[in-house]
CSV table of C-alpha atoms in Angstrom, one decimal:
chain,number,residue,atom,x,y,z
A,225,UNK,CA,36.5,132.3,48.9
A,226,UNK,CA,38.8,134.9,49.3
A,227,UNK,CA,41.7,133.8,51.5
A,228,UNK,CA,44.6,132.1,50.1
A,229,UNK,CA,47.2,132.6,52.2
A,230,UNK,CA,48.9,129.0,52.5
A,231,UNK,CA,48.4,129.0,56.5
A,232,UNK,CA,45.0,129.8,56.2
A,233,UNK,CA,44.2,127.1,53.3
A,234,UNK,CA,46.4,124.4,55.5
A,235,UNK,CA,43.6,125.1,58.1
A,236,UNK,CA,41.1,125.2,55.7
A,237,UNK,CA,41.7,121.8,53.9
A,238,UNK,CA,42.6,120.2,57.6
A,239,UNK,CA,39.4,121.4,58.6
A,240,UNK,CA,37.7,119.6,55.6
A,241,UNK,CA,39.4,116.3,56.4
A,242,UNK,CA,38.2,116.2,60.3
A,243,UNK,CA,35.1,114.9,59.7
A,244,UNK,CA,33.1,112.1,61.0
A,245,UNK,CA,33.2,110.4,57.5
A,246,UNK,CA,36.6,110.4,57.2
A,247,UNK,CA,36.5,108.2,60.7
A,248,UNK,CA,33.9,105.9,59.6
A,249,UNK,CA,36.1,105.1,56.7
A,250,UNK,CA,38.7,104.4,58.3
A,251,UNK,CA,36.8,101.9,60.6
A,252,UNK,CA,36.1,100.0,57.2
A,253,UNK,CA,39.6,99.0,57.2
A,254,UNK,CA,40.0,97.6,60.4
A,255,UNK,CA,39.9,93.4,59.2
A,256,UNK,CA,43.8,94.4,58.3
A,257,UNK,CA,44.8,94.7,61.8
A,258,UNK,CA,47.0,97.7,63.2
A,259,UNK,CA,50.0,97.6,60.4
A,260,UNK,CA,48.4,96.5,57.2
A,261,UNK,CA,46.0,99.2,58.1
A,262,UNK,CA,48.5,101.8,59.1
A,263,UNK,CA,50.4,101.3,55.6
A,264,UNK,CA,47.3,100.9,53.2
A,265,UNK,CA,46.2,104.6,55.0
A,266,UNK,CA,49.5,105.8,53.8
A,267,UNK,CA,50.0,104.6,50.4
A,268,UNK,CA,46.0,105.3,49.5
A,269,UNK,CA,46.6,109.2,51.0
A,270,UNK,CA,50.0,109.5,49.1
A,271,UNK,CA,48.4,108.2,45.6
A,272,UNK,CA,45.4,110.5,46.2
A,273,UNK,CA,47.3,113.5,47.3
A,274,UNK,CA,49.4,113.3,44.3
A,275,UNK,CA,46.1,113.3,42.2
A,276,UNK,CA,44.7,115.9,44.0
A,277,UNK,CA,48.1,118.0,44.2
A,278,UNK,CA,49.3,118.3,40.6
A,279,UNK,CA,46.2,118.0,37.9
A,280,UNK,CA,43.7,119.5,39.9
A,281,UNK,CA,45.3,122.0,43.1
A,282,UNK,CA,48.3,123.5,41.3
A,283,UNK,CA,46.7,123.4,37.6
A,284,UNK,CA,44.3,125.3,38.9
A,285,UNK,CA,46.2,127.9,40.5
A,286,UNK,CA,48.3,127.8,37.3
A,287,UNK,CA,45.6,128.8,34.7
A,288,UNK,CA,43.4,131.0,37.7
A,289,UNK,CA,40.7,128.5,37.2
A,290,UNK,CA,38.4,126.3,39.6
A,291,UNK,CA,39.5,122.6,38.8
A,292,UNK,CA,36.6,121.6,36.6
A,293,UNK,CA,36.9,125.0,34.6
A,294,UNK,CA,41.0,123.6,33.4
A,295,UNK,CA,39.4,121.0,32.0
A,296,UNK,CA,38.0,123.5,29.5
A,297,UNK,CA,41.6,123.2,27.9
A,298,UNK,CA,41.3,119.1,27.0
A,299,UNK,CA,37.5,118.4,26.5
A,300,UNK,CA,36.6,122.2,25.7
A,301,UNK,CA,33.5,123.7,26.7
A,302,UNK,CA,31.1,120.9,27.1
A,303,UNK,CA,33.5,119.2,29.0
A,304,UNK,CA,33.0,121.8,31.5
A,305,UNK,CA,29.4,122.0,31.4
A,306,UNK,CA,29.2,117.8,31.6
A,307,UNK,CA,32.1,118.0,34.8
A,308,UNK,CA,30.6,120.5,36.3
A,309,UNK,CA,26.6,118.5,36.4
A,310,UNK,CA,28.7,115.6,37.5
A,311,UNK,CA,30.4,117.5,40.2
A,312,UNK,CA,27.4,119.6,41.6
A,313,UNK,CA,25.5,116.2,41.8
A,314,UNK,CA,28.2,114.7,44.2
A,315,UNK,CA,28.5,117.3,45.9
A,316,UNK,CA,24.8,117.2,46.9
A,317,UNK,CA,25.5,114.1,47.8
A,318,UNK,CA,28.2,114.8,50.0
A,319,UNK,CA,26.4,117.5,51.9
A,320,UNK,CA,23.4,114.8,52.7
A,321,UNK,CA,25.8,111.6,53.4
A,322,UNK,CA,27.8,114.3,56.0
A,323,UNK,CA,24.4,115.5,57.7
A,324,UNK,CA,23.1,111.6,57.9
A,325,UNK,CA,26.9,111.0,59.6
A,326,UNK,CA,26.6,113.4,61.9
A,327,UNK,CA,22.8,112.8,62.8
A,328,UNK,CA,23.6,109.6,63.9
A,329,UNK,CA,26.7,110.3,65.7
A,330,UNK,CA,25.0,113.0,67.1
A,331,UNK,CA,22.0,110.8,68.3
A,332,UNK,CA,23.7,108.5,69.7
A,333,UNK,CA,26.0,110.6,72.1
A,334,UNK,CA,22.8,113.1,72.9
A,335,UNK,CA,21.2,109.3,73.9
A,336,UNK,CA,23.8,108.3,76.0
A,337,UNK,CA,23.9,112.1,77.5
A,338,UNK,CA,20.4,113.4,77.5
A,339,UNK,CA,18.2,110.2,76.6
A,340,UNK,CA,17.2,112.8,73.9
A,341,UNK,CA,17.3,111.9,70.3
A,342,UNK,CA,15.8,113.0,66.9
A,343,UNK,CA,16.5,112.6,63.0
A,344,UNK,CA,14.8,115.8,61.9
A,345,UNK,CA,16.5,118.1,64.8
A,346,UNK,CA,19.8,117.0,64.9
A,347,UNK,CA,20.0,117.5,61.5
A,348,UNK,CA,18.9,121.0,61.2
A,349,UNK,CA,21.1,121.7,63.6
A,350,UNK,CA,24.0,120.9,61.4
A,351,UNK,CA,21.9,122.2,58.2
A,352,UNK,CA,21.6,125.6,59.9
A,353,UNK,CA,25.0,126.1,61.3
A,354,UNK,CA,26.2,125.4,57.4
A,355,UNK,CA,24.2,128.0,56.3
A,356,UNK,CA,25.6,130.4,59.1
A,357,UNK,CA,29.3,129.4,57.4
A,358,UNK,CA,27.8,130.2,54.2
A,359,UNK,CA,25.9,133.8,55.4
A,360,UNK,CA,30.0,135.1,57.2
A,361,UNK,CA,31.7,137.6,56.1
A,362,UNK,CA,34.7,136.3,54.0
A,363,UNK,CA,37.2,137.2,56.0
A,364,UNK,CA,35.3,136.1,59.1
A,365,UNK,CA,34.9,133.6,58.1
A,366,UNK,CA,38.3,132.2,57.8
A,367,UNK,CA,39.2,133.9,61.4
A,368,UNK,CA,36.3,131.9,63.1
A,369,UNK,CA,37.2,128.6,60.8
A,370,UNK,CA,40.9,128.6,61.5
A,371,UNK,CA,40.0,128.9,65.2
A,372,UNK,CA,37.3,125.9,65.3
A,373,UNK,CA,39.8,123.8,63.0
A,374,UNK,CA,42.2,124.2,65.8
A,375,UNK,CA,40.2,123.5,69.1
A,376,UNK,CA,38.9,120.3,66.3
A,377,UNK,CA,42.5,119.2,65.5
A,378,UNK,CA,42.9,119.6,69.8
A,379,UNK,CA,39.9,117.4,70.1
A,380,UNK,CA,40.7,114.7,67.9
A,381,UNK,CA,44.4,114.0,69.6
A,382,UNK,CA,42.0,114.1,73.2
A,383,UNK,CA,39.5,111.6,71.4
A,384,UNK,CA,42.6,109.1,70.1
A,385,UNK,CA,44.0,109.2,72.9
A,386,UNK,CA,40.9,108.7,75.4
A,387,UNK,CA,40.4,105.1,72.8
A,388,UNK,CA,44.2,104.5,73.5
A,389,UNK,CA,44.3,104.3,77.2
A,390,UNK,CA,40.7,103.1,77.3
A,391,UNK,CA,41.0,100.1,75.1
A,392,UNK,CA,42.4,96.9,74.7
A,393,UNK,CA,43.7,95.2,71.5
A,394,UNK,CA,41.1,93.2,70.2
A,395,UNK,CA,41.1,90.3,68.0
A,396,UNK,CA,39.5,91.2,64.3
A,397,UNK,CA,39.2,87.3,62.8
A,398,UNK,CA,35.6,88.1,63.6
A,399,UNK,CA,35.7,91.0,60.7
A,400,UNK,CA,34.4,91.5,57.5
A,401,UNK,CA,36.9,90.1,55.3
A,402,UNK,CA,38.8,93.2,53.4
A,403,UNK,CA,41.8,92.8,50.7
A,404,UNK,CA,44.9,95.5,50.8
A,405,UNK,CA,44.0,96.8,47.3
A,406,UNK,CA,40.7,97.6,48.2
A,407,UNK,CA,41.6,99.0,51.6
A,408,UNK,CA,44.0,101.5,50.0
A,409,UNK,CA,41.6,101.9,47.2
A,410,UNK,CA,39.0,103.6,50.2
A,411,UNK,CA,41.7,105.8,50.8
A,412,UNK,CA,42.6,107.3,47.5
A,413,UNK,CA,38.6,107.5,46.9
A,414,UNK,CA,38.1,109.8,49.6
A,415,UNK,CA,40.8,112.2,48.5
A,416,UNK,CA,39.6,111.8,45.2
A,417,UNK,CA,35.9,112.8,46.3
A,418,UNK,CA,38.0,116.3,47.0
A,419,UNK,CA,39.4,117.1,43.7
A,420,UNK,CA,37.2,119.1,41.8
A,421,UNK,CA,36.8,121.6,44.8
A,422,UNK,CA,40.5,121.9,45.3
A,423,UNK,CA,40.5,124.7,42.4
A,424,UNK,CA,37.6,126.6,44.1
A,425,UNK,CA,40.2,127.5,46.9
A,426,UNK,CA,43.4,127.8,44.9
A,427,UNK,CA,42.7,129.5,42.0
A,428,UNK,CA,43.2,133.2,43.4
A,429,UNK,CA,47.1,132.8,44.0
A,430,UNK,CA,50.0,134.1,42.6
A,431,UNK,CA,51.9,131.0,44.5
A,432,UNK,CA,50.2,128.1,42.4
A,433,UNK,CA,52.3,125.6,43.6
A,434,UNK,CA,52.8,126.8,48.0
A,435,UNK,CA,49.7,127.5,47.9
A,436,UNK,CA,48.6,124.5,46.3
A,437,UNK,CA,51.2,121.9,48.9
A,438,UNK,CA,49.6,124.1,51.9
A,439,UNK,CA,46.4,122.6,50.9
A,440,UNK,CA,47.4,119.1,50.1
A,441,UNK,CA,49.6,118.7,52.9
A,442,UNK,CA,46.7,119.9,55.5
A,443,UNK,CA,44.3,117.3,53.9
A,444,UNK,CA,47.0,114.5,54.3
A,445,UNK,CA,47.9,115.2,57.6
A,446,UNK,CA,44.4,115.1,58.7
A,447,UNK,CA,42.8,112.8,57.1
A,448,UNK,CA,45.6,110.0,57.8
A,449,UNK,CA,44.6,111.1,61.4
A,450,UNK,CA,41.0,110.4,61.0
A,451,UNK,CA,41.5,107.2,58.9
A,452,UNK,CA,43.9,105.9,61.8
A,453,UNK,CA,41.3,106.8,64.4
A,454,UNK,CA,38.8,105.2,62.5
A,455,UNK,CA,41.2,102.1,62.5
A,456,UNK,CA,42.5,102.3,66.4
A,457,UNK,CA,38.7,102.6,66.9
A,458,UNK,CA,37.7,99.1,65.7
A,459,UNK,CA,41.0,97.8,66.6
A,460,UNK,CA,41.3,98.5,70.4
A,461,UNK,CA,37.3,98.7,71.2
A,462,UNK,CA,35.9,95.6,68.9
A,463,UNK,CA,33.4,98.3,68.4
A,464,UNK,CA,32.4,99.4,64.8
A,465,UNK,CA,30.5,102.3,65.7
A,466,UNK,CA,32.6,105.1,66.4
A,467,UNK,CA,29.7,106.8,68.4
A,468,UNK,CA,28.9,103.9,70.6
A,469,UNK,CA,32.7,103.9,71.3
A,470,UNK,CA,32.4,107.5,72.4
A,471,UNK,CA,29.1,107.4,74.5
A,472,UNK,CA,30.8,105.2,77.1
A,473,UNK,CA,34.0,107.1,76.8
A,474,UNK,CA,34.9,109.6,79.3
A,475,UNK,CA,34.9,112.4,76.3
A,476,UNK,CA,30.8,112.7,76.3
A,477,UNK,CA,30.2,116.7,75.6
A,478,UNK,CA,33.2,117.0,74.1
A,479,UNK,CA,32.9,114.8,71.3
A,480,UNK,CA,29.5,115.7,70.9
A,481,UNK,CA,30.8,119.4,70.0
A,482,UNK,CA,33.5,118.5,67.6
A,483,UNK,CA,31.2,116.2,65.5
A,484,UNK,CA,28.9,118.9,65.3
A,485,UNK,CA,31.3,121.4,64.5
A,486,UNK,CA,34.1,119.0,62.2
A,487,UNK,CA,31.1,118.5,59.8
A,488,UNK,CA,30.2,122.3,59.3
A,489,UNK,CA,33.8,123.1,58.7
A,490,UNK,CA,33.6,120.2,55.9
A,491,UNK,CA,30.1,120.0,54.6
A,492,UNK,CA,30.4,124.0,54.1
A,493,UNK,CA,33.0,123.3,51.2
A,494,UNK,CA,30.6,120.8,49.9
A,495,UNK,CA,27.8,122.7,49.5
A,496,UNK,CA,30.0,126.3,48.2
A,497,UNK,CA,31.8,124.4,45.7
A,498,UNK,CA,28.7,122.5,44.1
A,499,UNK,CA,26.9,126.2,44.3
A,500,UNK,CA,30.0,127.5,42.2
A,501,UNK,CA,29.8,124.5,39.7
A,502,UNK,CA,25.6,125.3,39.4
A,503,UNK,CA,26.3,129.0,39.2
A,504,UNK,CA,28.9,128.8,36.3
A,505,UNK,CA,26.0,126.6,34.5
A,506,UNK,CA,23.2,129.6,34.7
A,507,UNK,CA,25.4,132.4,34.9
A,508,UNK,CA,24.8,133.9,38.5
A,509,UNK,CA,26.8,135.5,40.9
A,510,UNK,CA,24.9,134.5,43.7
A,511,UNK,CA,27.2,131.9,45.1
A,512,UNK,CA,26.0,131.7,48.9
A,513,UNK,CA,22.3,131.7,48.3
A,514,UNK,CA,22.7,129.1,45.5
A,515,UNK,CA,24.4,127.4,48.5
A,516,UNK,CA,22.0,127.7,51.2
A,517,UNK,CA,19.4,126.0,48.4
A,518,UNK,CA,22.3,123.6,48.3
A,519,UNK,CA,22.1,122.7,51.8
A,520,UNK,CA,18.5,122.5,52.0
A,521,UNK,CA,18.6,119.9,49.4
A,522,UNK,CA,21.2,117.6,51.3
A,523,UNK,CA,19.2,118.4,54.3
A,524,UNK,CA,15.6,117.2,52.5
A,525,UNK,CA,18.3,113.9,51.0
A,526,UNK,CA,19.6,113.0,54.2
A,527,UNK,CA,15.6,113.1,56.0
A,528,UNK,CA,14.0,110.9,53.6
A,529,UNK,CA,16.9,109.3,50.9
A,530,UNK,CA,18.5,105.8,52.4
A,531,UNK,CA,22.4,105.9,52.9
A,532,UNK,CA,23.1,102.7,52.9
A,533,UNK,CA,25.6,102.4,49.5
A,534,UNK,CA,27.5,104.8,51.1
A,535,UNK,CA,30.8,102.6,50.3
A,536,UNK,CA,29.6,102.3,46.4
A,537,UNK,CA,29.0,105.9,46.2
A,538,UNK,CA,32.4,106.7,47.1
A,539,UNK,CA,33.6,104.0,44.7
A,540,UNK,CA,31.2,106.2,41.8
A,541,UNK,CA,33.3,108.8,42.6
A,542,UNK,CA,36.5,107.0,42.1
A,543,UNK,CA,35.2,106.3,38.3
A,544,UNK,CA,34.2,109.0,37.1
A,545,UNK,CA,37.1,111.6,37.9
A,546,UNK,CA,40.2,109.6,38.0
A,547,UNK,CA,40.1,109.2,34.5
A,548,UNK,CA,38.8,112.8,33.6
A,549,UNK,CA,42.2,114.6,35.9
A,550,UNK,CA,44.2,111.6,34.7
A,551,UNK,CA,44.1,112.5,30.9
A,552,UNK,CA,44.4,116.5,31.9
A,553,UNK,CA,47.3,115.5,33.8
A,554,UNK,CA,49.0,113.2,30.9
A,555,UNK,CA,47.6,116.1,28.3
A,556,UNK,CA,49.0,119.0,29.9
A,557,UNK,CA,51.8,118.1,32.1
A,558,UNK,CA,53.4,115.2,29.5
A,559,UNK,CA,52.4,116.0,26.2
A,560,UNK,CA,51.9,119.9,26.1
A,561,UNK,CA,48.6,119.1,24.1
A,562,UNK,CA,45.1,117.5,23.7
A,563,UNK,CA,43.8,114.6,21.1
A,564,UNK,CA,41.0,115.5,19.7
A,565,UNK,CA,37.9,116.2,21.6
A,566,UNK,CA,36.0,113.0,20.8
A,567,UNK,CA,39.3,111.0,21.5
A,568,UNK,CA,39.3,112.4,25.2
A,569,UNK,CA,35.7,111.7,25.6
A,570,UNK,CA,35.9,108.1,24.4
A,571,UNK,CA,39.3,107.7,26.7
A,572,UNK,CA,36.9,109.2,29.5
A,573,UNK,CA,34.2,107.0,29.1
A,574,UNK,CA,37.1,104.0,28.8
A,575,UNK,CA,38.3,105.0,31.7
A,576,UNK,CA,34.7,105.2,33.9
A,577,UNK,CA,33.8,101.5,32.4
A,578,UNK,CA,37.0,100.2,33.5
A,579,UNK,CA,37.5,101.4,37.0
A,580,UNK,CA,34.5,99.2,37.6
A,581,UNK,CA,36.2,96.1,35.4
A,582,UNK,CA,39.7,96.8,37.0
A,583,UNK,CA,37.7,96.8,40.9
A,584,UNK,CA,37.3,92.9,39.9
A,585,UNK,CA,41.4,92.8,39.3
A,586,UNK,CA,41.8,93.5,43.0
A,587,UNK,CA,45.6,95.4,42.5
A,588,UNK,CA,47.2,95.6,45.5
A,589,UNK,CA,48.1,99.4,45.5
A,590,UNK,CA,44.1,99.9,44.8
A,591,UNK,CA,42.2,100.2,41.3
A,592,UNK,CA,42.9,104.2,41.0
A,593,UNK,CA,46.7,103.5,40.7
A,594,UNK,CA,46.0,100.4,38.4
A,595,UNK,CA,43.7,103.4,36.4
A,596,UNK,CA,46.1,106.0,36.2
A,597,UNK,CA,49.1,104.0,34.5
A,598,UNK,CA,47.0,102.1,31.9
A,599,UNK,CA,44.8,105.2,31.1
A,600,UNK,CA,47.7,107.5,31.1
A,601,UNK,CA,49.5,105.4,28.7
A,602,UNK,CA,47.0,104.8,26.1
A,603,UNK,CA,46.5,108.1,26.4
A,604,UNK,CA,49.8,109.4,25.7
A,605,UNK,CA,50.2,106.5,23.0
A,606,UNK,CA,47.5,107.8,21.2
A,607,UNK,CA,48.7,111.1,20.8
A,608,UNK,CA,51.9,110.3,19.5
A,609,UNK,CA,50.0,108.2,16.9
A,610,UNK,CA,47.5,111.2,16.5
A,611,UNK,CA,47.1,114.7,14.8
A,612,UNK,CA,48.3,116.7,17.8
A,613,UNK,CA,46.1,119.3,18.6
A,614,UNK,CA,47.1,122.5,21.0
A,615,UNK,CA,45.3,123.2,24.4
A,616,UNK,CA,43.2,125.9,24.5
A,617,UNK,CA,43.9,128.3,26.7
A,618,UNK,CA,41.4,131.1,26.0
């Protein structure tokens, strides 16, 4: 992607984070009421954003590298081909999950609308207006995206504040139970879902770390939006469908639009960034049409492939690259070096078997945090106790 002008990634990354899965998130934590759930968005977005700032945005734009090819200088080259599998196969799953999202939403406005709905067309309507993203010119691209992130980010304020004047505090006793560690622990996952793309965007800079804080700080700002409308949603409706909330809003045609269109400016990323992982693996340059297959694949996923541990997928996430960007944070930001290779690995692997262990712990400021301080310590411990070994750079 070949813009990286901070403005343009602050629309960019703001563009990723107004997405319909962002708000259905954020419904999740509605049992907390208004102000638990107002200050578990926070901390969960300032613990991500910090991951997703430092080892994996400005590192990155540091070294010239996508996020997943940095971590070539702590667990060498398989490393990379092992991340980049792991990545491409979220990914995938992100690009289905976000068509299945907006499907439904879709569905059910176009119900309440048109008495129309269908599965199979609403989603190739969002399959094909991805691959239209992915088909633009570069530069056109960003032009037409900047502009749609905009009339989205109008939208949003329009949709909040329709729910606002249309609702009524509502009492949520009747709620899922939900803990404070786990509800900022939904929060930190999501930005954590983000991290290996962030490189794929900042990696072409000569102002690692603006360019880098553009992108963070347009993710944060948007995504504690959509978490809080998510929240307000449950909160003043008693409704936790977002969609059913909307169909007997006043807002009808316009929320139908900025579903359809806050998904292609996320799912887009999705499916370019797991095309960029795939194409490092067989050595192509063909990063759009590796894409389009991308998208084809969600699209085929999302038809036929149940969504229902949506929740526990996001939680997978969570496991298995928090402890790969904390150790390259701890080995190249603290220590200036890497333990040897099988040493990373095994602190990896520690560090995926845990986050499930450490869920059962139930830490207030969520199971990521809890992650980052043990791993990061045993890490740095046992390279102080250890040969020390320095990173590669080539």
């Amino acid at each position: 992607m070949g813009n990286t002008k901070p403005s343009g990634l602050f629309l960019l990354w703001m563009g990723a984070a107004i997405s319909i899965a962002e708000i259905v998130t954020g419904t999740l934590i509605a049992p907390l009421g208004w102000k638990s759930g107002l200050l578990a968005i926070l901390i969960g977005h300032v613990i991500g954003c910090f991951v997703f700032l430092l080892p994996a945005g400005y590192l990155s734009a540091q070294q010239n590298k996508t996020a997943i090819q940095a971590t070539k200088t702590v667990f060498g080259q398989q490393g990379v081909w092992l991340f980049s599998m792991l990545n491409a196969l979220q990914l995938l799953g992100w690009t289905a999950v976000m068509i299945v999202n907006a499907q439904q939403a879709m569905n059910g406005l176009s119900k309440a609308l048109f008495n129309y709905r269908s599965v199979l067309v609403m989603s190739l309507i969002v399959a094909v207006l991805i691959v239209v993203w992915l088909l633009m010119d570069h530069d056109w691209l960003f032009k037409v995206n900047n502009v749609i992130v905009v009339l989205l980010a109008i939208g949003m304020v329009l949709m909040l504040w329709t729910i606002i004047k249309e609702g009524r505090l509502q009492n949520s006793a009747n709620l899922a139970p939900l803990s404070f560690g786990s509800a900022v622990e939904l929060n930190v996952t999501m930005a954590l879902s983000w991290l290996p793309l962030i490189g794929d965007y900042t990696q072409h800079t000569d102002r690692p770390f603006r360019t880098s804080m553009a992108s963070v700080s347009g993710y944060f700002i948007a995504s504690v939006a959509m978490f809080s409308l998510g929240l307000f949603t449950v909160i003043l409706t008693g409704q936790s469908d977002f969609t059913t909330v909307l169909s007997h809003s006043s807002m009808g045609m316009i929320a139908l639009l900025v579903i359809v269109f806050s998904t292609v400016t996320t799912t887009f990323m999705d499916a370019y960034s797991a095309a960029t992982n795939i194409a490092n693996l067989i050595k192509t340059k063909a990063v759009n049409l590796v894409a389009i297959g991308v998208t084809v694949l969600g699209l085929l996923i999302a038809l036929f492939v149940s969504m229902a541990y949506y929740q526990n997928f996001l939680y997978a996430i969570g496991a298995v690259f928090t402890p790969l960007f904390a150790i390259l944070f701890v080995s190249v930001f603290l220590m200036h070096q890497r333990l040897s290779l099988p040493l990373n690995f095994l602190w990896w692997l520690i560090g995926v078997v845990g986050y499930s262990w450490l869920q059962k712990l139930d830490f207030f400021l969520g199971t990521t945090f809890f992650l980052l301080l043990v791993l990061g310590l045993g890490v740095y411990l046992t390279g102080l106790a250890t040969k020390k070994y320095p990173l590669m750079t080539d």
